[in-house]
Coordinates of C-alpha atoms in Angstrom, one line a residue:
X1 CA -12.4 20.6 39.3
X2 CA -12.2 18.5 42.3
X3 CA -9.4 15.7 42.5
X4 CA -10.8 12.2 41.7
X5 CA -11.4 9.4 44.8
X6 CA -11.8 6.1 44.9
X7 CA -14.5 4.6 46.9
X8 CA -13.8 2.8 50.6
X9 CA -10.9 4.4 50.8
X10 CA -8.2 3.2 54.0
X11 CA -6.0 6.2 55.3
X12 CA -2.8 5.3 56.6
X13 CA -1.1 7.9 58.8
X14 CA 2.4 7.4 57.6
X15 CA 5.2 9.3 59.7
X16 CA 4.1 13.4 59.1
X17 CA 2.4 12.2 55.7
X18 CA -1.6 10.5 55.8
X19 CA -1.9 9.0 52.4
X20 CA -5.0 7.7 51.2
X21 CA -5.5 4.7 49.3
X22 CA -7.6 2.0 47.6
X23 CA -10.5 -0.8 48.2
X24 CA -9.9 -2.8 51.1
X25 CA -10.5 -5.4 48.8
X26 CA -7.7 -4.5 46.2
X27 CA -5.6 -3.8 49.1
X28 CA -6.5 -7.5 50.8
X29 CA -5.7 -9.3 47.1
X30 CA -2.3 -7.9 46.5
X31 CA -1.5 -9.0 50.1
X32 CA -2.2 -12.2 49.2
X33 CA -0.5 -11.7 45.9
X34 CA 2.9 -10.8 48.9
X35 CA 3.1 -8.5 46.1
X36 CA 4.8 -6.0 48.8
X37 CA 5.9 -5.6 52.6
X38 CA 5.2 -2.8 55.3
X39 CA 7.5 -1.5 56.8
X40 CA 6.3 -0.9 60.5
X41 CA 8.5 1.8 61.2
X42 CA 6.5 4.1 59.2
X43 CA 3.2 3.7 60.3
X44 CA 2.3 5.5 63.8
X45 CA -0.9 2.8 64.0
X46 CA -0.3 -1.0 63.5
X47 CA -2.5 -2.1 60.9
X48 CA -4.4 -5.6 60.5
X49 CA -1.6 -8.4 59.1
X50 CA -4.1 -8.9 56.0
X51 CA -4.1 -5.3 55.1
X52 CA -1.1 -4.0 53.2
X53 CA -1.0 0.0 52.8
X54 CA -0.2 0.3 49.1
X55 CA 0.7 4.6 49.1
X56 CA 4.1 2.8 51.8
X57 CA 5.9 2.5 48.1
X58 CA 6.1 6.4 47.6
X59 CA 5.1 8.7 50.7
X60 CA 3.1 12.0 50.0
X61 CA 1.9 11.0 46.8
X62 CA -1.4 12.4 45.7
X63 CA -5.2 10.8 46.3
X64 CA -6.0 11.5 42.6
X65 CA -5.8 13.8 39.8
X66 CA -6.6 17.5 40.4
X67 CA -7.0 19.7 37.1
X68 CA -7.5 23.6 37.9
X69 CA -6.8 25.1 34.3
X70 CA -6.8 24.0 30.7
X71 CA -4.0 22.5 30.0
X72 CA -1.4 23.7 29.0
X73 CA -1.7 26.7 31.0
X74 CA -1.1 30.5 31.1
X75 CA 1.9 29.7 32.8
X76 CA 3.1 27.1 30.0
X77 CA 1.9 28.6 27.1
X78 CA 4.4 31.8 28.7
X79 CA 7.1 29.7 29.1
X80 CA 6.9 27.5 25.8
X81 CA 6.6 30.9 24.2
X82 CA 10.0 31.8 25.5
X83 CA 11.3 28.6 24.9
X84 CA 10.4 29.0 21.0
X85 CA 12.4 32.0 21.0
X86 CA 15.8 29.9 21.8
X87 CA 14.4 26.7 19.8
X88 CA 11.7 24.8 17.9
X89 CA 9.1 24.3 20.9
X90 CA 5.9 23.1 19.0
X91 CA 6.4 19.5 20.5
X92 CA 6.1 21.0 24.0
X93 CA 2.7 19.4 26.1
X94 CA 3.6 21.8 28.7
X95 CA 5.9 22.6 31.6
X96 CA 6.5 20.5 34.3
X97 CA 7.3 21.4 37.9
X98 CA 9.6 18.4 39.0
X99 CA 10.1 19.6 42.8
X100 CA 6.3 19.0 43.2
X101 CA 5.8 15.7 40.9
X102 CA 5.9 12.4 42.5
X103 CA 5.2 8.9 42.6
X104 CA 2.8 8.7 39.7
X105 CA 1.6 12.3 39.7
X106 CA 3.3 14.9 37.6
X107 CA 2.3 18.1 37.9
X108 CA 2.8 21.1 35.8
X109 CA 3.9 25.0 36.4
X110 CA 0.7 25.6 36.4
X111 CA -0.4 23.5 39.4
X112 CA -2.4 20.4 37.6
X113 CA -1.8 17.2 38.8
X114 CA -2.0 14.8 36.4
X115 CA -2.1 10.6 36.7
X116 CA 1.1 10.0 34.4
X117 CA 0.4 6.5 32.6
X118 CA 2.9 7.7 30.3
X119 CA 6.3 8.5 32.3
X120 CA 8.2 10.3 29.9
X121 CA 8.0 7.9 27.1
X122 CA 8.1 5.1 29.3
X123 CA 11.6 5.9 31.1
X124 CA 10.7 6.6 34.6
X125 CA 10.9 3.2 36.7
X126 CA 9.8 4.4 39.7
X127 CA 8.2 7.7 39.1
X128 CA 8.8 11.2 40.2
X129 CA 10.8 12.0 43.5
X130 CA 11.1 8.9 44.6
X131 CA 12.6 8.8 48.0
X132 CA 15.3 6.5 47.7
X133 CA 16.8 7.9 44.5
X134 CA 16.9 11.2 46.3
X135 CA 18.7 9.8 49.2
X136 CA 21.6 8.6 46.4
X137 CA 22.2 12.1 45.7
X138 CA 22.9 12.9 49.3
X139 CA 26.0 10.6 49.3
X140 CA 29.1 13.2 48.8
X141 CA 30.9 10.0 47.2
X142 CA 27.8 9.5 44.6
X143 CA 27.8 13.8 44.2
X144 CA 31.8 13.8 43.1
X145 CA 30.3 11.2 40.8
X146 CA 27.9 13.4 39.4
X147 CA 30.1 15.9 39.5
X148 CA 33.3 14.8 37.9
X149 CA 32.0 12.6 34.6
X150 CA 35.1 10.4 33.5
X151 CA 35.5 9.0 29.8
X152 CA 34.4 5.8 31.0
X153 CA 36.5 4.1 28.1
X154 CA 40.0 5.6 29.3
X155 CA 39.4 7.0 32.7
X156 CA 37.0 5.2 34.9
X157 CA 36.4 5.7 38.5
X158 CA 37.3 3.7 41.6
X159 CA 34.8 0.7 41.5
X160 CA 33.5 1.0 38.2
X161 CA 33.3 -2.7 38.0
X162 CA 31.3 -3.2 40.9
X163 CA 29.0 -0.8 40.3
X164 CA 28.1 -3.2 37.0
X165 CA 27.7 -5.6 38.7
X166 CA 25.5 -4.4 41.5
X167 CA 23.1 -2.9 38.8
X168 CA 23.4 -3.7 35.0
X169 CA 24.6 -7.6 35.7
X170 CA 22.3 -7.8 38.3
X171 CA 19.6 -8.2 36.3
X172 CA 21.5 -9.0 32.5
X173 CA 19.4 -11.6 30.6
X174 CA 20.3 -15.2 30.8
X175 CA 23.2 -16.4 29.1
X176 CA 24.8 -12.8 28.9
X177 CA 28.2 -12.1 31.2
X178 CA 28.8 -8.8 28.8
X179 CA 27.7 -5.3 28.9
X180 CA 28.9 -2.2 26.9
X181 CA 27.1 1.1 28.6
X182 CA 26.1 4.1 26.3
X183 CA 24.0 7.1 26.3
X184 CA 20.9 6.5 24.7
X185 CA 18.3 3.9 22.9
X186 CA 20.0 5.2 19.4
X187 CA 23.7 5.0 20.5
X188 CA 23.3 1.6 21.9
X189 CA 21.5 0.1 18.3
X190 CA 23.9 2.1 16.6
X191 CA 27.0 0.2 18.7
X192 CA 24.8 -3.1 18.0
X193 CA 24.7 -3.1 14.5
X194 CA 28.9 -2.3 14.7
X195 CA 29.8 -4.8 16.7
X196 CA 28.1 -7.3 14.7
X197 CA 29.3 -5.9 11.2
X198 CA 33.3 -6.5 13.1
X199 CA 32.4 -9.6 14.5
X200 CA 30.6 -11.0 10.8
X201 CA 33.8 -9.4 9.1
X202 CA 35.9 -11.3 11.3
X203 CA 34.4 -14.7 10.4
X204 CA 34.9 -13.9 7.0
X205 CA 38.9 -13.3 7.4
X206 CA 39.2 -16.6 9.1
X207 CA 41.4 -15.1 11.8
X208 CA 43.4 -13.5 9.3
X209 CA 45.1 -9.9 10.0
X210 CA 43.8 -6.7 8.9
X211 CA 45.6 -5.9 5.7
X212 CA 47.3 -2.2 4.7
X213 CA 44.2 -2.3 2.0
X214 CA 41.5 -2.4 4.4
X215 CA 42.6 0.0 6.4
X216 CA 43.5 2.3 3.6
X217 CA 40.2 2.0 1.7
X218 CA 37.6 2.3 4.5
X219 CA 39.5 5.9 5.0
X220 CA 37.5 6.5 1.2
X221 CA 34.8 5.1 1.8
X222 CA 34.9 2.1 -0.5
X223 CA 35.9 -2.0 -0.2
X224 CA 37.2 -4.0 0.9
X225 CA 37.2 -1.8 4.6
X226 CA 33.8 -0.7 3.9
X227 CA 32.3 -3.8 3.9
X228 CA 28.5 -4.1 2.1
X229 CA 26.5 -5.5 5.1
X230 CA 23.2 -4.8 6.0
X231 CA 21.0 -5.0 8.7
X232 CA 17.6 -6.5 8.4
X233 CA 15.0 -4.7 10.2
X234 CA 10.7 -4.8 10.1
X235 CA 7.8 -2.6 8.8
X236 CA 6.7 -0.6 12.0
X237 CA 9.8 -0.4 14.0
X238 CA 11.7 1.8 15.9
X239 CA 15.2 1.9 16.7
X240 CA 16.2 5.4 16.8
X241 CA 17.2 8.4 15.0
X242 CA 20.8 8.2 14.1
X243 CA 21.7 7.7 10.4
X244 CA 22.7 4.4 10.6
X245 CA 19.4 2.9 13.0
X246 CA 17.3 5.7 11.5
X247 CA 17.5 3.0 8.0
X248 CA 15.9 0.6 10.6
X249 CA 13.3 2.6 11.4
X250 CA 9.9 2.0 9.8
X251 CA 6.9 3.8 12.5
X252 CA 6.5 7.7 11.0
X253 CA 7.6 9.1 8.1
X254 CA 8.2 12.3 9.8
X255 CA 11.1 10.9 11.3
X256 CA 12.9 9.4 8.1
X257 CA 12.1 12.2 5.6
X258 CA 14.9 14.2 3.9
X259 CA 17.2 12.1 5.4
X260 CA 19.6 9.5 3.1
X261 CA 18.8 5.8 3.8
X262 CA 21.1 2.6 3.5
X263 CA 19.4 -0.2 1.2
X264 CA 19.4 -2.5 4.0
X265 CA 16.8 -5.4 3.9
X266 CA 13.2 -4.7 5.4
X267 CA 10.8 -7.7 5.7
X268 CA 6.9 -7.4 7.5
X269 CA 5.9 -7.6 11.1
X270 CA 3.0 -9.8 11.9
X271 CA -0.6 -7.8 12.4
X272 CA -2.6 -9.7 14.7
X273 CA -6.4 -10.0 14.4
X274 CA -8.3 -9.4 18.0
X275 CA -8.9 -11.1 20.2
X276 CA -6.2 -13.4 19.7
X277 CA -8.3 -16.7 21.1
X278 CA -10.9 -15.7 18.1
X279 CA -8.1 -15.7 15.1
X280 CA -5.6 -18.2 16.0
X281 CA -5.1 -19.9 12.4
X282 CA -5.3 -16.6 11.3
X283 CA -2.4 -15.0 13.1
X284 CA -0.3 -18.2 12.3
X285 CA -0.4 -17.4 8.7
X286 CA 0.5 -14.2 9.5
X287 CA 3.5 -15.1 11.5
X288 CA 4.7 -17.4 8.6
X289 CA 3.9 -15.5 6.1
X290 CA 6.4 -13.0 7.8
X291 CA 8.6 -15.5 8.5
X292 CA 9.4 -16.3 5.0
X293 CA 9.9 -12.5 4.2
X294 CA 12.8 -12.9 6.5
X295 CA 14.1 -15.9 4.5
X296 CA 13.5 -14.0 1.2
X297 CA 15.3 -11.2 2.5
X298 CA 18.3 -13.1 3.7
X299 CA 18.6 -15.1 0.3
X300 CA 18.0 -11.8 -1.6
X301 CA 20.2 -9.4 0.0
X302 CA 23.2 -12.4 0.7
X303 CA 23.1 -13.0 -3.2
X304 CA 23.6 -9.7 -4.3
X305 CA 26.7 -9.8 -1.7
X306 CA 25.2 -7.1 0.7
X307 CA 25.5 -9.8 3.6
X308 CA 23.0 -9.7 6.3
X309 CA 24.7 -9.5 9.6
X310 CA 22.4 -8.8 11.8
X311 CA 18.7 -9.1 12.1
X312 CA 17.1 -6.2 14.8
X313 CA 13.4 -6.6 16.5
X314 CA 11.6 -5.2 19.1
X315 CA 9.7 -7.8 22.0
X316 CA 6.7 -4.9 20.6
X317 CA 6.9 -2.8 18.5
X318 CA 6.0 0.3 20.7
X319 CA 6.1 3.4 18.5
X320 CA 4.9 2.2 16.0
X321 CA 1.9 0.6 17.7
X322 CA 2.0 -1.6 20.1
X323 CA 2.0 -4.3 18.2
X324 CA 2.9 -7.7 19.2
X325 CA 4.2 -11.1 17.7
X326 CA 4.0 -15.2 19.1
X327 CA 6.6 -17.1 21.4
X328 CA 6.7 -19.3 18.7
X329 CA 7.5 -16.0 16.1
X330 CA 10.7 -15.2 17.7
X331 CA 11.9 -18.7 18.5
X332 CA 11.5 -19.1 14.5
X333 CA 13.2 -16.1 14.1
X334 CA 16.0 -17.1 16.1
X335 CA 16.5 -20.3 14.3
X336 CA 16.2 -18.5 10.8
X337 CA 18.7 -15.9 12.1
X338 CA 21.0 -17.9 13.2
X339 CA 20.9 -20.5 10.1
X340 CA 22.2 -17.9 7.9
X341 CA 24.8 -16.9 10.1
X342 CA 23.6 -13.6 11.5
X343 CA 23.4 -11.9 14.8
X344 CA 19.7 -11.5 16.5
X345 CA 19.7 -8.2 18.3
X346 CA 16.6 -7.4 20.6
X347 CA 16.2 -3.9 21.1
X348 CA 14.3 -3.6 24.6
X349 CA 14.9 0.1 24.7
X350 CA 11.3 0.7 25.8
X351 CA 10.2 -3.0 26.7
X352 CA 13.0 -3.5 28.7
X353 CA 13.0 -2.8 32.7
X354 CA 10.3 -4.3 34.2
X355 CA 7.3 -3.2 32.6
X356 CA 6.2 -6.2 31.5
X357 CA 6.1 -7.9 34.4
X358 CA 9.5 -9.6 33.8
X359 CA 12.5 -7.6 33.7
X360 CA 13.1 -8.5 30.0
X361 CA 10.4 -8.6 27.8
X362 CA 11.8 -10.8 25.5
X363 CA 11.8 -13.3 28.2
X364 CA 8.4 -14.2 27.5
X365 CA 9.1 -15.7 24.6
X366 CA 11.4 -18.7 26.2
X367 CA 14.3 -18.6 23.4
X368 CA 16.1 -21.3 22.9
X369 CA 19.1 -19.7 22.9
X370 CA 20.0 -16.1 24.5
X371 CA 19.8 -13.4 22.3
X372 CA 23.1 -12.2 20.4
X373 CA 23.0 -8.8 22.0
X374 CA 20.3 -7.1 24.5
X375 CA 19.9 -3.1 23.7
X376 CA 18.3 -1.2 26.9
X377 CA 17.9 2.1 27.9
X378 CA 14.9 4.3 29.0
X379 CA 13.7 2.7 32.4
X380 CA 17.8 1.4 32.9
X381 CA 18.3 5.2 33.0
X382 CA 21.9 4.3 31.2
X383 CA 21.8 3.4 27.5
X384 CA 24.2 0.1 26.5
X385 CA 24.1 -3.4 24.8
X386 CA 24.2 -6.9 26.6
X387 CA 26.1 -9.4 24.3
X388 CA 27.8 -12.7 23.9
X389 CA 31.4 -13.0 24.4
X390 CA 32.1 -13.7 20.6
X391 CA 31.0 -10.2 20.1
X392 CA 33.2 -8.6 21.9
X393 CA 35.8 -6.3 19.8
X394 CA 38.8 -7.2 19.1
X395 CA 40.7 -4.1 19.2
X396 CA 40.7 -1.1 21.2
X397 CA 38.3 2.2 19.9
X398 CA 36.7 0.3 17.9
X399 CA 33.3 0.5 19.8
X400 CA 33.7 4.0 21.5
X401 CA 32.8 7.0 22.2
X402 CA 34.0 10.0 24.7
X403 CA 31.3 9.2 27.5
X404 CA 31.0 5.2 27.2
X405 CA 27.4 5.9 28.9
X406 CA 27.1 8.0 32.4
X407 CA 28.2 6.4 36.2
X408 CA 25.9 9.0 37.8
X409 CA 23.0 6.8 35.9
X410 CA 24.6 3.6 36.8
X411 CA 24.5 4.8 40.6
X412 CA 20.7 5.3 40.4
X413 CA 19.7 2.2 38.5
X414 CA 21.5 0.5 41.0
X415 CA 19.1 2.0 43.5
X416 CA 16.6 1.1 41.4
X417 CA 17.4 -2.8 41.0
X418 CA 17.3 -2.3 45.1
X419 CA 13.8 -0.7 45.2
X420 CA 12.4 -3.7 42.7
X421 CA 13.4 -6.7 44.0
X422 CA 12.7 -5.2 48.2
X423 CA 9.0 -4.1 47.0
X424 CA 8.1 -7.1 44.7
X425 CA 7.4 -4.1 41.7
X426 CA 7.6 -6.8 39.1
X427 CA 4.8 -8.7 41.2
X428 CA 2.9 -5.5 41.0
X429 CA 3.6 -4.7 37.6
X430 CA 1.4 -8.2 37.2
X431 CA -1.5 -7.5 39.4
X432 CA -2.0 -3.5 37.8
X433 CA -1.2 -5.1 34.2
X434 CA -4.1 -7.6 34.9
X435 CA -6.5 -5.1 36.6
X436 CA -5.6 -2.7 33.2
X437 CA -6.5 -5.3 30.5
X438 CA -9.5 -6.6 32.5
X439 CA -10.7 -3.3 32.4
X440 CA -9.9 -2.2 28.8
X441 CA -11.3 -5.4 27.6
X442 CA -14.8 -4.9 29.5
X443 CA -14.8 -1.4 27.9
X444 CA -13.7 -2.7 24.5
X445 CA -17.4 -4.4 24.3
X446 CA -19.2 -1.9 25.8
X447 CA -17.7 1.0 23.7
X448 CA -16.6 -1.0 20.8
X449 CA -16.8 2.4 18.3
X450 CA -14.2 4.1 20.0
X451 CA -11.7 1.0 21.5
X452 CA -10.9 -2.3 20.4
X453 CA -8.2 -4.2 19.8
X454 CA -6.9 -4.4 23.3
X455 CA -3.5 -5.8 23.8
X456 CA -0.5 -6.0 26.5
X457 CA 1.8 -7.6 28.9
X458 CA 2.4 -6.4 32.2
X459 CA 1.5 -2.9 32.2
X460 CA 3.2 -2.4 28.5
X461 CA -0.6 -2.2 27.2
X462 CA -2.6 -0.6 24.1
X463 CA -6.1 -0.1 22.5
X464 CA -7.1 1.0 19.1
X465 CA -9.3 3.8 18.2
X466 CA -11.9 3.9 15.0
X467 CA -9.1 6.5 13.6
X468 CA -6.3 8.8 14.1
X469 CA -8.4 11.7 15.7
X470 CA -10.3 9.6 17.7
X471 CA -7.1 8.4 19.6
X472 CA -6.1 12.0 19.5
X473 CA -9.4 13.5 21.1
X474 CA -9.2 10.7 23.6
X475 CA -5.6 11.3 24.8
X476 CA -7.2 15.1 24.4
X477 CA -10.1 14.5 27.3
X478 CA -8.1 12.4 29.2
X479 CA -5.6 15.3 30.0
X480 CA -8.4 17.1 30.8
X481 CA -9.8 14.4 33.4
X482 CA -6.2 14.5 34.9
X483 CA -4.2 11.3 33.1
X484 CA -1.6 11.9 31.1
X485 CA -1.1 9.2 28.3
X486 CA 0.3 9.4 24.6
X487 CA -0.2 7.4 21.5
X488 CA 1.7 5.4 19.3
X489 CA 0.9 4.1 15.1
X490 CA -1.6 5.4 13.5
X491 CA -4.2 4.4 15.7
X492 CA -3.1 3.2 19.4
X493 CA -3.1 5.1 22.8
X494 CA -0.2 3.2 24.7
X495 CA -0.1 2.9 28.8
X496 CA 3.5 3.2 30.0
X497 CA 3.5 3.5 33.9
X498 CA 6.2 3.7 36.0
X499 CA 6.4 0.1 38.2
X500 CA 5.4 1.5 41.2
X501 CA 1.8 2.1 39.2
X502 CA -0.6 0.1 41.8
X503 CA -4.0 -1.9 41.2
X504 CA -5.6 1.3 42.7
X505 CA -4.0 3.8 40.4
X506 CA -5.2 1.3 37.4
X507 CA -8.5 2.2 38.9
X508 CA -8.3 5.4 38.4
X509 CA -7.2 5.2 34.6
X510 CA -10.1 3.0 33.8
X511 CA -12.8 5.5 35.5
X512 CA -11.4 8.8 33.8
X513 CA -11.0 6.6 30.6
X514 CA -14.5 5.7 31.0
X515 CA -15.9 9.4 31.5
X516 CA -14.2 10.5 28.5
X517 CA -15.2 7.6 26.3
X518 CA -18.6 8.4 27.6
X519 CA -19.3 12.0 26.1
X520 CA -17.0 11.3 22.8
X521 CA -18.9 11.4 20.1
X522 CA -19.0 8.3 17.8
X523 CA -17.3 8.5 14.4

């Protein structure tokens, strides 16, 4: 199969590499977007000051997709085969050769390249190989790093604080001065929901100490040291895998089954009708009727003394959807939240890092207040928890773990806060989001049987299929055509990017998305 082009295409000669790009026109709007800047050095010829050569932001990247077997492959299929012999494999797609995959291109062992609008579960920033992450690793300071892993909590390195505040406070949400780094999306909930159970105990004691009965009955198990709280969490969320997040998880069965839950409150996520501007009473009923699930939870669960202390919610709930909720849902939230004397923890695990054209999606929503804690991870590379002061701990090990997160990670997100704010990704991030929803919207009434419901911000985007298999065969053929995407609910194929995803790469999406919905049959 030959590798897909776009039409009136500008080559740019680029030191040893010629990479070919998109539309003069798309290329003459972002320039007027300033969504980026050249940087001359690079290019042997001088090009026109209205023309911007998008394929600058990651050198050697491919024109298109190029698929030369099924996929997965002979190669693949050998290798998952020997993988199943060590471990369970059947989640495998196939295997990936990471010395050739960049930019927005993976590519697998068996030499298809593949458009990836899914970025490993959306935790890639800024794609495969990219140079300047590279060039971190070639600092011996940042290899002993690597290299020597403290316990961050006991033994940290030589400008640890720094280093925070060069990358993670960089770009912490308004109103937060704290961070507490972890591993993963799960850890960082899991950390969440402890530091507001201490900091909603604490209240309780009124500054009073510990007592020998406390600490002697939470070694058993039982009151008053294990306390009764709860977290409140929503229908269709995801928060990890953990024990104590997994009871806050609500997308797939699959995930909870077998496992023991906590009786921990659970109230309903508003389902939006679409398009949004032809069902706006609608979707306010839904967000009120939701609303007061929250404040039947909290006056059921704080009666029967199993105290809500927290409430968690996604900015979108992405496995299990894509589905989203008002400004004016979480700014009611908030104030419900906070009423009854609880923390409001936004887990931006996958929203979080720039993909929805602000570096928080929760910023969108214009809070009144900040948010009791941040969670992050994916697209930060390091896992963690922004939060007020008040919920900081009040004694040592209490929030703590042998790792405290990873530095090596911390070193490449600071590159990464670099690489954003010296492109203008977040102003790209805008222009592909709008070029994807234009797009999936145009196709929604022109192939209404197989998507609908399109939705997004930024590139964070989604579209509904008819039904389960539908969404399955499409993500199917669109392997096939070269793009790798996943889905998401029961019925959603979600687009995760990395940022440095361009108007021209959206382009291609949209054309292999339209070939495939082209020879589906309908339902």
């Amino acid at each position: 199969m030959q590798g897909f082009r776009t039409s009136k295409e500008q080559q740019c000669d680029l030191s040893s590499h010629t990479i070919q790009t998109t539309s003069v026109t798309v290329i003459m709007a972002l320039s007027r977007l300033n969504t980026f800047t050249t940087k001359s050095s690079l290019f042997r010829q001088q090009l026109p000051q209205n023309v911007k050569c998008l394929s600058n932001l990651i050198l050697g990247e491919p024109s298109g997709p190029s698929v030369k077997t099924p996929i997965p492959g002979p190669k693949s299929k050998e290798m998952t085969s020997e993988l199943n012999n060590i471990q369970f494999a059947n989640t495998v797609i196939y295997f990936t050769d990471y010395n050739k995959s960049i930019g927005n291109y993976i590519v697998d062992v068996d030499g298809n390249v593949l458009l990836d609008v899914y970025t490993q579960i959306s935790s890639l920033p800024l794609g495969y190989n990219h140079p300047d992450l590279l060039k971190v690793l070639q600092d011996p300071d940042n290899q002993r790093t690597f290299i020597n892993r403290p316990s961050l909590g006991l033994f940290p390195g030589q400008g640890w604080p720094q280093k925070l505040t060069s990358s993670l406070m960089a770009v912490a949400p308004k109103g937060h001065t704290q961070v507490t780094t972890m591993a993963c999306g799960s850890c960082s909930n899991e950390n969440a929901f402890k530091a507001a159970f201490m900091w909603y105990r604490n209240k309780q004691r009124g500054g009073a100490p510990i007592t020998e009965e406390e600490n002697n009955s939470c070694m058993m198990n039982v009151g008053p040291g294990s306390t009764p709280f709860t977290i409140m969490s929503f229908k269709g969320g995801f928060h990890g895998r953990t024990i104590g997040v997994l009871s806050t998880t609500h997308s797939k069965a699959i995930h909870k089954l077998d496992i023991p839950a906590l009786d921990w409150p659970i109230a309903s996520f508003p389902r939006y009708k679409y398009p949004l501007e032809d069902f706006v009473e609608e979707n306010k009923a839904e967000d009120r009727k939701c609303l007061a699930e929250v404040e039947e939870q909290f006056e059921k669960y704080n009666k029967a003394g199993k105290f809500v202390a927290g409430v968690v919610i996604e900015p979108i709930q992405a496995e299990g959807g894509d589905n989203h909720a008002s400004p004016e849902f979480f700014q009611e939230l908030q104030r419900i939240t906070k009423k009854n004397g609880a923390a409001l923890i936004i887990d931006e695990v996958q929203t979080g890092g720039g993909a929805s054209g602000k570096y928080w999606c929760h910023e969108h929503f214009h809070l009144p207040e900040p948010a009791d804690f941040v969670t992050f991870s994916k697209k930060m590379l390091t896992g963690g928890y922004y939060s007020l002061p008040e919920f900081r701990p009040q004694q040592g090990y209490r929030i703590f773990n042998t790792w405290m997160g990873e530095p090596s990670k911390v070193l490449l997100l600071e590159k990464v806060v670099e690489v954003i704010k010296r492109d203008n990704l977040l102003s790209i991030v805008q222009a592909s989001g709008k070029k994807l929803m234009d797009g999936l919207m145009d196709m929604s009434k022109r192939y209404p049987q197989h998507l609908k419901n399109v939705r997004g911000i930024g590139t964070f985007c989604a579209f509904d299929s008819s039904s389960a298999e539908k969404r399955d065969e499409i993500v199917a053929k669109l392997k096939e055509k070269g793009v790798q995407s996943g889905g998401c609910g029961d019925l959603s194929l979600r687009i995760r990017p990395a940022l440095v995803f361009q108007p021209y790469h959206a382009d291609i999406f949209l054309h292999q998305l339209e070939k495939v919905l082209k020879k589906i049959k309908t339902a």
